[in-house]
């Protein structure tokens, strides 16, 4: 079943006339005989809109009770049961009452579209997900009801309902939008001229970008070349904090300004657990970026700025979007921060955008976990505090005439030991305890400047100091290792959960999965190798990354290899992974084997489908031979038998008629056999076009010999460029198209064959005034042995259009069907213009009739 088409009326603000325009379109379609119904339209008490509902069939709404109040919502089941051709659904971004079939109305619309029902809907620009914070900054109102941009962008038609701010305010003042008691408040708040102007600009820019996308699609379909433009790839650095949503929406708006831009959100988790990310917030941000058409990536890296820059350069990114730091002012003593470091090291090839948000300078919210892998800087700091700190403290205390006393001295040295443990871990703390006990004994325990202790109490104090220091260092180190293990387990669970979900949903190809492995472990090359037996050579089933030097051909040549079964292995080069990382790598390897098997099953299913299609064609060919080919043979046989009969004396006129019948049957048989042979050549791939440069008017008139005289009108401009085609294939294609158009054209309505130039392409249009073909069947009519509608069996075997499209594609062109304005169907044959050749003057006039 073909998916329905979605048409959206987009407005800048309430009251611009979206619902009125939608209802007007419904009335026009009903007058043309289209089965259109009102699935849900809210007129909000506006009399002119309410009047437009008259004469349209309305589906009974579903009543739902929520908090002792009865609400009405669209009854999706009733619409599906009614199954109209077109359904009108107002307010696409509406949130349904709890207890409804779906949470959002756009999800209801998706169900209708999947059922093959065309939908006309409305939405305001402020309800688009990516513009939520922008609209809030303009109007001061946060839109709670939003629709993902991708849903609106996928609409087949988007029509902007525009109105100047002054006109909207006049409508508001006249009571055409809100009730009179709400007019003054609305005019002085949301409907201020500045707000309406800004919203109008947003709507115009968004629709302009969408128009540009349509144009790009059209140029791509017709292979129109233009100046090369680098594709914008915007990387969003996420920390898992609440500011991530703002960054994602900002990047989505930046991407929307350039056609073909891509948003990649990346979260970099440190392997030692130095992270304050909320798994729940990360899940929300992942959903948001996917709703906005981007992708989410999870990468492990100890140096976050370097990992972020490496990821950005690995995906050929052009821009990086980061949030202003959430650290408080005093926290900058630990370093400049990720944003400043990335901006400093990005180089001239990457633009770094620092975006402000509501969480700036409010702190990270969660304490920074202390891991076992502390980095060189912190380990050095720990040793300095643990070894140099006690020496400096001894110099300071000995310079004081009357020191604080031995008990306080012990506490100060113990403080340095704890700081050394917190910074550098266990070893600096033990060194601090040893150095501190020696200094306490030498400088502060009588007799001083000796390593002897006269008072046993002082000896006990030193021993207790050393024991407490060692105990604190051990506890801190144990807590750090436990935190590190917990952080690793959480990171592993998040990666495995995301991996399993994406694979189960069928969203991951083998190349994408291997690229995810390379990103996650920071490797240079990842390859999935397999072999048929124990002694067979290894072959590469998939690869990600680049080879530097010798390509990876055996698992033994890799830095890391992970066996998958007996004859498959995942091989990685770049660095040696620790043993604790191999658990996650094993899960990736198992999933890679599953994905490979699934891809092969899909390939086998495709080959099976091709075999089934071949069987279908052979069955249709047998049916054609048994009926369509026998019909002209029977006519020829009857005419020949009649002529050879000695019982009847045929007059010259009768003989001429019988001979004409024999000739017509032979011509028809020759045409059918020719199409069958052409289709056979196309199926076996033996069509080899001989391309040469030629004028269209040298070929097209020759293709009109098989149609009645005066049934076709030619319109070929003199300035038309020369085309690069195979004249024989082009003639057969045009002949089939023209004969098909003449066959379905009503009496008295001729066929128009016109040509025009479009960039580096030339379009030949064959337009008829026949019954036409619905959109759902426009592609099916080009399949072999397909005859649309009630075409008689004697009309042919249904190969003409299939052969025409096959020959067109063999010459590097395209063939598509469009509706003829006013009724009928137009075949558009697009051909390549010869490069650098001026058009030649045709021998025929610009307008000719045959």
Coordinates of N, CA, C and O in Angstrom, one line a residue, residues 545-706:
X545 N 38.1 3.0 8.9 CA 39.4 3.6 9.1 C 40.3 3.6 7.9 O 39.9 3.1 6.8
X546 N 41.6 4.0 8.1 CA 42.5 4.0 7.0 C 43.7 3.2 7.3 O 44.2 3.1 8.5
X547 N 44.3 2.5 6.3 CA 45.5 1.7 6.5 C 46.7 2.6 6.2 O 46.8 3.2 5.2
X548 N 47.7 2.5 7.1 CA 48.9 3.2 7.0 C 50.0 2.2 6.7 O 50.5 1.5 7.6
X549 N 50.3 2.0 5.4 CA 51.3 1.0 5.1 C 50.6 -0.3 4.6 O 49.8 -0.3 3.7
X550 N 51.0 -1.4 5.2 CA 50.5 -2.7 4.8 C 49.1 -2.9 5.3 O 48.7 -2.6 6.4
X551 N 48.1 -3.3 4.4 CA 46.8 -3.5 4.8 C 46.6 -4.7 5.7 O 47.5 -5.6 5.7
X552 N 45.6 -4.6 6.6 CA 45.4 -5.6 7.6 C 44.8 -6.9 6.9 O 43.6 -6.8 6.4
X553 N 45.6 -8.0 6.9 CA 45.1 -9.2 6.2 C 44.9 -10.4 7.1 O 44.3 -11.3 6.8
X554 N 45.6 -10.3 8.3 CA 45.5 -11.4 9.3 C 45.2 -10.9 10.7 O 45.7 -9.8 11.0
X555 N 44.5 -11.6 11.5 CA 44.4 -11.2 12.9 C 45.7 -11.0 13.6 O 45.9 -10.2 14.5
X556 N 46.7 -11.9 13.3 CA 48.0 -11.8 13.9 C 48.7 -10.5 13.7 O 49.6 -10.1 14.4
X557 N 48.4 -9.8 12.6 CA 49.1 -8.6 12.3 C 48.5 -7.4 13.0 O 49.0 -6.3 12.9
X558 N 47.4 -7.5 13.7 CA 46.7 -6.4 14.4 C 47.2 -6.2 15.8 O 47.8 -7.1 16.4
X559 N 47.0 -5.0 16.3 CA 47.4 -4.8 17.7 C 46.4 -5.5 18.7 O 46.8 -5.9 19.8
X560 N 45.2 -5.6 18.3 CA 44.2 -6.3 19.1 C 43.4 -7.2 18.2 O 42.9 -6.7 17.1
X561 N 43.1 -8.4 18.6 CA 42.2 -9.2 17.8 C 41.3 -9.9 18.7 O 41.6 -10.3 19.8
X562 N 40.0 -10.0 18.3 CA 38.9 -10.6 19.1 C 38.3 -11.7 18.3 O 37.6 -11.4 17.3
X563 N 38.5 -13.0 18.6 CA 37.9 -14.1 17.8 C 36.3 -14.0 18.0 O 35.8 -13.7 19.0
X564 N 35.7 -14.4 16.9 CA 34.2 -14.5 16.9 C 33.9 -15.9 16.3 O 33.9 -16.0 15.0
X565 N 33.7 -16.9 17.1 CA 33.6 -18.2 16.5 C 34.9 -18.8 16.1 O 36.0 -18.4 16.5
X566 N 34.9 -19.8 15.2 CA 36.1 -20.5 14.8 C 36.7 -19.8 13.6 O 38.0 -19.9 13.4
X567 N 36.0 -19.2 12.7 CA 36.5 -18.7 11.5 C 36.2 -17.2 11.2 O 36.1 -16.8 10.1
X568 N 36.2 -16.4 12.3 CA 35.9 -15.0 12.2 C 36.6 -14.3 13.3 O 36.7 -14.8 14.4
X569 N 37.1 -13.1 13.0 CA 37.8 -12.3 14.1 C 37.7 -10.8 13.8 O 37.6 -10.4 12.6
X570 N 37.6 -10.0 14.8 CA 37.6 -8.6 14.7 C 39.0 -8.1 15.1 O 39.6 -8.4 16.1
X571 N 39.7 -7.4 14.1 CA 41.0 -7.0 14.2 C 41.1 -5.5 14.3 O 40.5 -4.8 13.5
X572 N 41.9 -4.9 15.2 CA 42.1 -3.5 15.4 C 43.5 -3.1 15.4 O 44.4 -3.9 16.0
X573 N 43.9 -2.0 14.9 CA 45.2 -1.4 14.9 C 45.2 0.0 15.4 O 44.2 0.7 15.2
X574 N 46.2 0.4 16.1 CA 46.3 1.7 16.6 C 47.0 1.8 18.0 O 47.9 2.6 18.3
X575 N 46.6 0.9 18.9 CA 47.1 0.8 20.2 C 46.7 -0.6 20.8 O 45.8 -1.2 20.3
X576 N 47.4 -0.9 21.9 CA 47.0 -2.2 22.6 C 46.0 -1.8 23.7 O 46.2 -0.9 24.5
X577 N 44.9 -2.5 23.7 CA 43.8 -2.2 24.6 C 44.1 -3.0 25.9 O 44.6 -4.1 25.9
X578 N 43.7 -2.4 27.1 CA 43.8 -3.1 28.4 C 42.8 -4.2 28.4 O 41.8 -4.2 27.7
X579 N 43.1 -5.2 29.3 CA 42.2 -6.4 29.4 C 40.8 -6.0 29.7 O 39.8 -6.7 29.3
X580 N 40.6 -4.9 30.5 CA 39.2 -4.6 30.9 C 38.4 -4.1 29.8 O 37.1 -4.1 29.9
X581 N 39.0 -3.6 28.7 CA 38.2 -3.2 27.5 C 37.8 -4.3 26.6 O 36.9 -4.1 25.7
X582 N 38.3 -5.5 26.8 CA 38.0 -6.6 25.9 C 36.6 -7.1 26.1 O 36.0 -7.7 25.1
X583 N 36.0 -6.8 27.2 CA 34.6 -7.3 27.4 C 33.6 -6.5 26.5 O 32.8 -7.2 25.8
X584 N 33.8 -5.2 26.4 CA 33.0 -4.5 25.5 C 33.3 -4.8 24.1 O 32.5 -4.9 23.2
X585 N 34.6 -5.0 23.8 CA 35.0 -5.3 22.4 C 34.4 -6.7 22.0 O 34.0 -6.8 20.8
X586 N 34.3 -7.6 22.9 CA 33.7 -8.9 22.6 C 32.2 -8.7 22.2 O 31.7 -9.4 21.3
X587 N 31.5 -7.8 22.9 CA 30.1 -7.6 22.6 C 30.0 -6.9 21.2 O 29.2 -7.3 20.4
X588 N 30.9 -6.0 20.9 CA 31.0 -5.4 19.5 C 31.2 -6.5 18.5 O 30.6 -6.5 17.4
X589 N 32.2 -7.4 18.7 CA 32.5 -8.4 17.8 C 31.3 -9.3 17.5 O 31.0 -9.7 16.3
X590 N 30.6 -9.7 18.6 CA 29.4 -10.6 18.4 C 28.4 -9.9 17.6 O 27.7 -10.5 16.7
X591 N 28.1 -8.6 17.9 CA 27.1 -7.8 17.1 C 27.6 -7.7 15.6 O 26.7 -7.7 14.7
X592 N 28.9 -7.5 15.4 CA 29.3 -7.4 14.0 C 29.0 -8.7 13.2 O 28.6 -8.6 12.1
X593 N 29.2 -9.8 13.9 CA 28.9 -11.1 13.2 C 27.4 -11.2 12.9 O 27.0 -11.6 11.8
X594 N 26.6 -10.7 13.8 CA 25.1 -10.7 13.6 C 24.8 -9.8 12.5 O 23.9 -10.2 11.6
X595 N 25.3 -8.6 12.4 CA 25.0 -7.7 11.4 C 25.5 -8.2 10.0 O 24.8 -8.1 9.0
X596 N 26.6 -8.9 10.0 CA 27.1 -9.4 8.7 C 26.2 -10.5 8.2 O 25.8 -10.6 7.0
X597 N 25.7 -11.4 9.1 CA 24.8 -12.4 8.8 C 23.5 -11.8 8.2 O 22.9 -12.3 7.3
X598 N 23.0 -10.8 8.9 CA 21.8 -10.2 8.5 C 21.9 -9.5 7.1 O 21.0 -9.6 6.3
X599 N 23.0 -8.9 6.8 CA 23.2 -8.3 5.5 C 23.3 -9.4 4.4 O 22.7 -9.2 3.4
X600 N 23.9 -10.5 4.7 CA 23.9 -11.6 3.7 C 22.5 -12.1 3.5 O 22.1 -12.5 2.4
X601 N 21.7 -12.2 4.6 CA 20.4 -12.7 4.5 C 19.5 -11.8 3.6 O 18.7 -12.2 2.8
X602 N 19.8 -10.5 3.8 CA 19.1 -9.5 3.0 C 19.5 -9.6 1.6 O 18.6 -9.5 0.7
X603 N 20.8 -9.8 1.3 CA 21.2 -10.0 -0.1 C 20.6 -11.3 -0.7 O 20.2 -11.3 -1.9
X604 N 20.5 -12.4 0.1 CA 19.9 -13.6 -0.4 C 18.4 -13.3 -0.7 O 17.9 -13.8 -1.7
X605 N 17.8 -12.6 0.2 CA 16.4 -12.3 0.0 C 16.2 -11.4 -1.3 O 15.2 -11.6 -2.1
X606 N 17.1 -10.5 -1.6 CA 17.0 -9.7 -2.8 C 17.2 -10.6 -4.0 O 16.5 -10.4 -5.0
X607 N 18.2 -11.5 -3.9 CA 18.3 -12.4 -5.1 C 17.1 -13.3 -5.3 O 16.7 -13.6 -6.4
X608 N 16.5 -13.7 -4.2 CA 15.3 -14.5 -4.3 C 14.2 -13.7 -4.9 O 13.4 -14.2 -5.7
X609 N 14.1 -12.4 -4.5 CA 13.1 -11.6 -5.1 C 13.4 -11.4 -6.6 O 12.4 -11.4 -7.4
X610 N 14.6 -11.3 -7.0 CA 15.0 -11.2 -8.5 C 14.6 -12.4 -9.2 O 14.0 -12.4 -10.3
X611 N 14.8 -13.6 -8.6 CA 14.4 -14.8 -9.2 C 12.9 -14.9 -9.3 O 12.3 -15.4 -10.4
X612 N 12.2 -14.5 -8.3 CA 10.7 -14.5 -8.3 C 10.2 -13.5 -9.4 O 9.3 -13.8 -10.1
X613 N 10.9 -12.4 -9.5 CA 10.5 -11.4 -10.6 C 10.8 -12.0 -12.0 O 10.0 -11.9 -12.9
X614 N 11.9 -12.8 -12.1 CA 12.2 -13.4 -13.4 C 11.1 -14.5 -13.7 O 10.7 -14.6 -14.8
X615 N 10.7 -15.2 -12.7 CA 9.6 -16.2 -12.9 C 8.3 -15.5 -13.3 O 7.6 -16.0 -14.1
X616 N 8.1 -14.4 -12.6 CA 6.8 -13.6 -13.0 C 6.9 -13.2 -14.4 O 5.9 -13.3 -15.2
X617 N 8.0 -12.7 -14.8 CA 8.2 -12.2 -16.2 C 8.0 -13.4 -17.2 O 7.4 -13.3 -18.2
X618 N 8.6 -14.5 -16.8 CA 8.5 -15.7 -17.7 C 7.0 -16.1 -17.8 O 6.5 -16.5 -18.9
X619 N 6.3 -16.1 -16.7 CA 4.9 -16.5 -16.7 C 4.1 -15.5 -17.6 O 3.3 -15.9 -18.4
X620 N 4.4 -14.2 -17.4 CA 3.7 -13.2 -18.2 C 4.1 -13.4 -19.7 O 3.2 -13.2 -20.6
X621 N 5.3 -13.7 -20.0 CA 5.7 -14.0 -21.3 C 4.9 -15.1 -22.0 O 4.5 -15.1 -23.1
X622 N 4.8 -16.2 -21.2 CA 4.0 -17.3 -21.7 C 2.5 -16.9 -22.0 O 1.9 -17.3 -23.0
X623 N 2.0 -16.1 -21.0 CA 0.6 -15.6 -21.3 C 0.6 -14.7 -22.5 O -0.4 -14.8 -23.3
X624 N 1.6 -13.9 -22.7 CA 1.6 -13.1 -23.9 C 1.7 -13.9 -25.2 O 1.0 -13.6 -26.2
X625 N 2.6 -14.9 -25.1 CA 2.7 -15.8 -26.3 C 1.4 -16.5 -26.6 O 1.0 -16.7 -27.7
X626 N 0.7 -16.9 -25.5 CA -0.5 -17.7 -25.7 C -1.7 -16.9 -26.1 O -2.6 -17.4 -26.7
X627 N -1.6 -15.6 -25.9 CA -2.8 -14.8 -26.3 C -2.4 -13.6 -27.2 O -2.9 -13.6 -28.4
X628 N -1.6 -12.7 -26.8 CA -1.3 -11.5 -27.5 C -0.6 -11.8 -28.8 O -0.8 -11.1 -29.8
X629 N 0.3 -12.8 -28.8 CA 1.0 -13.1 -30.1 C 0.1 -14.0 -31.0 O 0.3 -14.0 -32.2
X630 N -0.7 -14.8 -30.4 CA -1.6 -15.7 -31.2 C -2.7 -14.9 -31.9 O -3.2 -15.3 -33.0
X631 N -3.1 -13.7 -31.3 CA -4.1 -13.0 -32.0 C -3.8 -12.5 -33.4 O -4.5 -12.7 -34.3
X632 N -2.6 -11.8 -33.6 CA -2.3 -11.4 -34.9 C -2.0 -12.6 -35.8 O -2.3 -12.6 -37.0
X633 N -1.4 -13.7 -35.3 CA -1.2 -14.9 -36.1 C -2.5 -15.5 -36.6 O -2.7 -16.0 -37.7
X634 N -3.5 -15.5 -35.7 CA -4.9 -16.0 -36.1 C -5.5 -15.2 -37.2 O -6.1 -15.7 -38.1
X635 N -5.3 -13.8 -37.1 CA -5.8 -13.0 -38.1 C -5.1 -13.2 -39.5 O -5.7 -13.3 -40.5
X636 N -3.8 -13.4 -39.4 CA -3.0 -13.6 -40.6 C -3.4 -15.0 -41.2 O -3.6 -15.1 -42.4
X637 N -3.6 -16.0 -40.3 CA -3.9 -17.3 -40.8 C -5.3 -17.3 -41.5 O -5.5 -17.9 -42.6
X638 N -6.3 -16.6 -40.9 CA -7.6 -16.5 -41.4 C -7.6 -15.9 -42.8 O -8.3 -16.3 -43.7
X639 N -6.8 -14.7 -42.9 CA -6.8 -14.0 -44.2 C -6.2 -14.9 -45.3 O -6.6 -14.9 -46.4
X640 N -5.0 -15.5 -44.9 CA -4.4 -16.4 -45.9 C -5.2 -17.5 -46.3 O -5.3 -17.9 -47.5
X641 N -5.9 -18.2 -45.4 CA -6.8 -19.3 -45.7 C -7.9 -18.8 -46.7 O -8.3 -19.5 -47.6
X642 N -8.5 -17.6 -46.4 CA -9.5 -17.1 -47.2 C -9.0 -16.9 -48.6 O -9.7 -17.2 -49.6
X643 N -7.8 -16.3 -48.8 CA -7.3 -16.0 -50.1 C -7.0 -17.3 -50.9 O -7.1 -17.4 -52.1
X644 N -6.6 -18.4 -50.2 CA -6.2 -19.6 -50.8 C -7.5 -20.5 -51.1 O -7.4 -21.5 -51.8
X645 N -8.6 -20.1 -50.6 CA -9.9 -20.9 -50.8 C -10.3 -20.8 -52.3 O -10.4 -19.7 -52.9
X646 N -10.6 -22.0 -52.9 CA -11.1 -22.0 -54.3 C -12.6 -21.9 -54.3 O -13.2 -21.8 -55.4
X647 N -13.3 -21.9 -53.2 CA -14.8 -21.9 -53.2 C -15.4 -20.5 -53.4 O -16.5 -20.3 -53.7
X648 N -14.6 -19.5 -53.1 CA -15.0 -18.1 -53.1 C -14.2 -17.3 -54.1 O -13.0 -17.4 -54.2
X649 N -15.0 -16.6 -55.0 CA -14.3 -15.7 -55.9 C -14.3 -14.3 -55.3 O -15.3 -13.6 -55.2
X650 N -13.1 -13.9 -54.9 CA -12.9 -12.6 -54.2 C -12.8 -11.5 -55.2 O -12.1 -11.6 -56.2
X651 N -13.4 -10.4 -54.9 CA -13.3 -9.2 -55.7 C -11.9 -8.6 -55.4 O -11.3 -8.8 -54.3
X652 N -11.5 -7.7 -56.3 CA -10.2 -7.0 -56.0 C -10.3 -6.2 -54.7 O -9.2 -6.1 -54.0
X653 N -11.4 -5.6 -54.4 CA -11.5 -4.9 -53.1 C -11.4 -5.8 -51.9 O -10.7 -5.5 -50.9
X654 N -12.0 -7.0 -52.0 CA -11.9 -7.9 -50.9 C -10.5 -8.4 -50.7 O -10.0 -8.6 -49.6
X655 N -9.9 -8.7 -51.9 CA -8.5 -9.2 -51.8 C -7.6 -8.1 -51.1 O -6.7 -8.5 -50.3
X656 N -7.8 -6.9 -51.5 CA -7.0 -5.8 -51.0 C -7.2 -5.7 -49.5 O -6.3 -5.5 -48.7
X657 N -8.5 -5.9 -49.1 CA -8.8 -5.8 -47.6 C -8.1 -6.9 -46.9 O -7.6 -6.7 -45.8
X658 N -8.2 -8.1 -47.4 CA -7.6 -9.3 -46.7 C -6.0 -9.1 -46.7 O -5.4 -9.4 -45.7
X659 N -5.4 -8.6 -47.8 CA -4.0 -8.4 -47.8 C -3.6 -7.3 -46.8 O -2.6 -7.4 -46.1
X660 N -4.5 -6.2 -46.7 CA -4.2 -5.2 -45.7 C -4.3 -5.8 -44.3 O -3.5 -5.4 -43.4
X661 N -5.2 -6.7 -44.0 CA -5.3 -7.3 -42.7 C -4.1 -8.2 -42.4 O -3.6 -8.2 -41.3
X662 N -3.6 -8.9 -43.5 CA -2.3 -9.6 -43.3 C -1.2 -8.7 -42.9 O -0.4 -9.0 -42.0
X663 N -1.1 -7.6 -43.7 CA 0.0 -6.7 -43.4 C -0.1 -6.0 -42.0 O 0.9 -5.9 -41.3
X664 N -1.3 -5.7 -41.6 CA -1.5 -5.1 -40.3 C -1.1 -6.1 -39.2 O -0.5 -5.8 -38.2
X665 N -1.6 -7.4 -39.4 CA -1.2 -8.4 -38.4 C 0.3 -8.6 -38.3 O 0.8 -8.8 -37.2
X666 N 0.9 -8.6 -39.5 CA 2.4 -8.8 -39.5 C 3.1 -7.7 -38.8 O 4.0 -7.9 -38.1
X667 N 2.6 -6.4 -39.1 CA 3.2 -5.3 -38.5 C 3.1 -5.4 -36.9 O 4.0 -5.1 -36.2
X668 N 1.9 -5.7 -36.5 CA 1.6 -5.8 -35.1 C 2.4 -6.9 -34.5 O 3.0 -6.8 -33.4
X669 N 2.5 -8.1 -35.2 CA 3.4 -9.1 -34.7 C 4.8 -8.7 -34.6 O 5.5 -9.1 -33.6
X670 N 5.3 -8.0 -35.6 CA 6.7 -7.6 -35.6 C 6.9 -6.6 -34.4 O 8.0 -6.6 -33.8
X671 N 5.9 -5.7 -34.2 CA 6.1 -4.8 -33.0 C 6.2 -5.5 -31.7 O 7.0 -5.2 -30.9
X672 N 5.3 -6.5 -31.5 CA 5.3 -7.3 -30.3 C 6.6 -8.1 -30.1 O 7.2 -8.1 -29.0
X673 N 7.0 -8.7 -31.1 CA 8.3 -9.5 -31.1 C 9.5 -8.5 -30.8 O 10.4 -8.9 -30.0
X674 N 9.5 -7.4 -31.5 CA 10.5 -6.4 -31.2 C 10.6 -6.0 -29.8 O 11.7 -5.9 -29.2
X675 N 9.4 -5.7 -29.2 CA 9.4 -5.3 -27.8 C 9.9 -6.4 -26.9 O 10.6 -6.2 -25.9
X676 N 9.5 -7.7 -27.2 CA 10.0 -8.8 -26.4 C 11.5 -9.0 -26.5 O 12.2 -9.2 -25.5
X677 N 12.0 -8.8 -27.7 CA 13.5 -8.9 -27.9 C 14.2 -7.8 -27.1 O 15.2 -8.0 -26.5
X678 N 13.6 -6.6 -27.2 CA 14.2 -5.4 -26.5 C 14.2 -5.7 -25.0 O 15.2 -5.4 -24.3
X679 N 13.1 -6.2 -24.5 CA 13.0 -6.4 -23.1 C 14.0 -7.5 -22.6 O 14.6 -7.4 -21.6
X680 N 14.2 -8.5 -23.5 CA 15.1 -9.5 -23.2 C 16.6 -9.0 -23.1 O 17.4 -9.3 -22.3
X681 N 16.9 -8.1 -24.1 CA 18.2 -7.5 -24.1 C 18.4 -6.6 -22.8 O 19.5 -6.6 -22.2
X682 N 17.4 -5.9 -22.4 CA 17.5 -5.1 -21.2 C 17.7 -6.0 -19.9 O 18.4 -5.7 -19.0
X683 N 16.9 -7.1 -19.9 CA 17.0 -8.0 -18.7 C 18.4 -8.7 -18.6 O 18.9 -8.9 -17.5
X684 N 19.0 -9.0 -19.7 CA 20.3 -9.6 -19.7 C 21.4 -8.6 -19.7 O 22.6 -9.0 -19.7
X685 N 21.1 -7.3 -19.8 CA 22.2 -6.3 -19.8 C 23.1 -6.3 -21.0 O 24.2 -5.9 -20.9
X686 N 22.5 -6.6 -22.1 CA 23.3 -6.7 -23.4 C 23.0 -5.5 -24.3 O 23.5 -5.4 -25.4
X687 N 22.3 -4.4 -23.8 CA 22.1 -3.2 -24.5 C 23.4 -2.4 -24.5 O 23.8 -1.9 -23.4
X688 N 24.0 -2.1 -25.6 CA 25.2 -1.3 -25.6 C 24.9 -0.1 -26.5 O 25.0 -0.2 -27.8
X689 N 24.6 1.1 -25.9 CA 24.3 2.2 -26.8 C 25.5 2.8 -27.5 O 26.6 2.8 -26.9
X690 N 25.3 3.2 -28.7 CA 26.4 3.9 -29.5 C 26.1 5.4 -29.5 O 25.3 5.9 -30.3
X691 N 26.7 6.1 -28.5 CA 26.3 7.5 -28.3 C 27.0 8.3 -29.4 O 28.2 8.2 -29.6
X692 N 26.2 9.2 -30.0 CA 26.8 10.2 -30.9 C 25.9 11.5 -30.8 O 24.8 11.4 -30.2
X693 N 26.4 12.6 -31.2 CA 25.7 13.8 -31.1 C 24.8 14.0 -32.3 O 25.2 13.8 -33.4
X694 N 23.6 14.4 -32.0 CA 22.6 14.5 -33.1 C 21.5 15.5 -32.6 O 21.3 15.7 -31.4
X695 N 20.8 16.1 -33.6 CA 19.6 17.0 -33.3 C 18.4 16.1 -33.0 O 18.2 15.1 -33.7
X696 N 17.6 16.6 -32.1 CA 16.3 15.9 -31.9 C 15.4 15.8 -33.1 O 14.8 14.8 -33.3
X697 N 15.4 16.8 -33.9 CA 14.5 16.8 -35.0 C 14.9 15.8 -36.1 O 14.1 15.6 -37.1
X698 N 16.1 15.2 -36.0 CA 16.5 14.2 -36.9 C 16.0 12.8 -36.5 O 15.9 11.9 -37.3
X699 N 15.6 12.7 -35.2 CA 15.1 11.4 -34.7 C 13.6 11.4 -34.5 O 13.0 10.4 -34.8
X700 N 13.1 12.4 -33.8 CA 11.7 12.4 -33.4 C 10.8 12.2 -34.6 O 9.8 11.4 -34.5
X701 N 10.9 12.9 -35.7 CA 9.9 12.7 -36.8 C 9.9 11.3 -37.3 O 8.9 10.7 -37.7
X702 N 11.1 10.6 -37.3 CA 11.2 9.2 -37.7 C 10.4 8.3 -36.8 O 10.0 7.2 -37.2
X703 N 10.2 8.7 -35.6 CA 9.5 7.8 -34.6 C 8.0 7.9 -34.7 O 7.3 7.2 -34.0
X704 N 7.5 8.8 -35.6 CA 6.0 9.0 -35.7 C 5.4 8.2 -36.8 O 4.2 8.5 -37.1
X705 N 6.2 7.3 -37.4 CA 5.6 6.6 -38.6 C 4.5 5.6 -38.2 O 3.7 5.3 -39.1
X706 N 4.4 5.2 -37.0 CA 3.4 4.2 -36.7 C 2.2 4.8 -36.1 O 1.3 4.0 -35.6

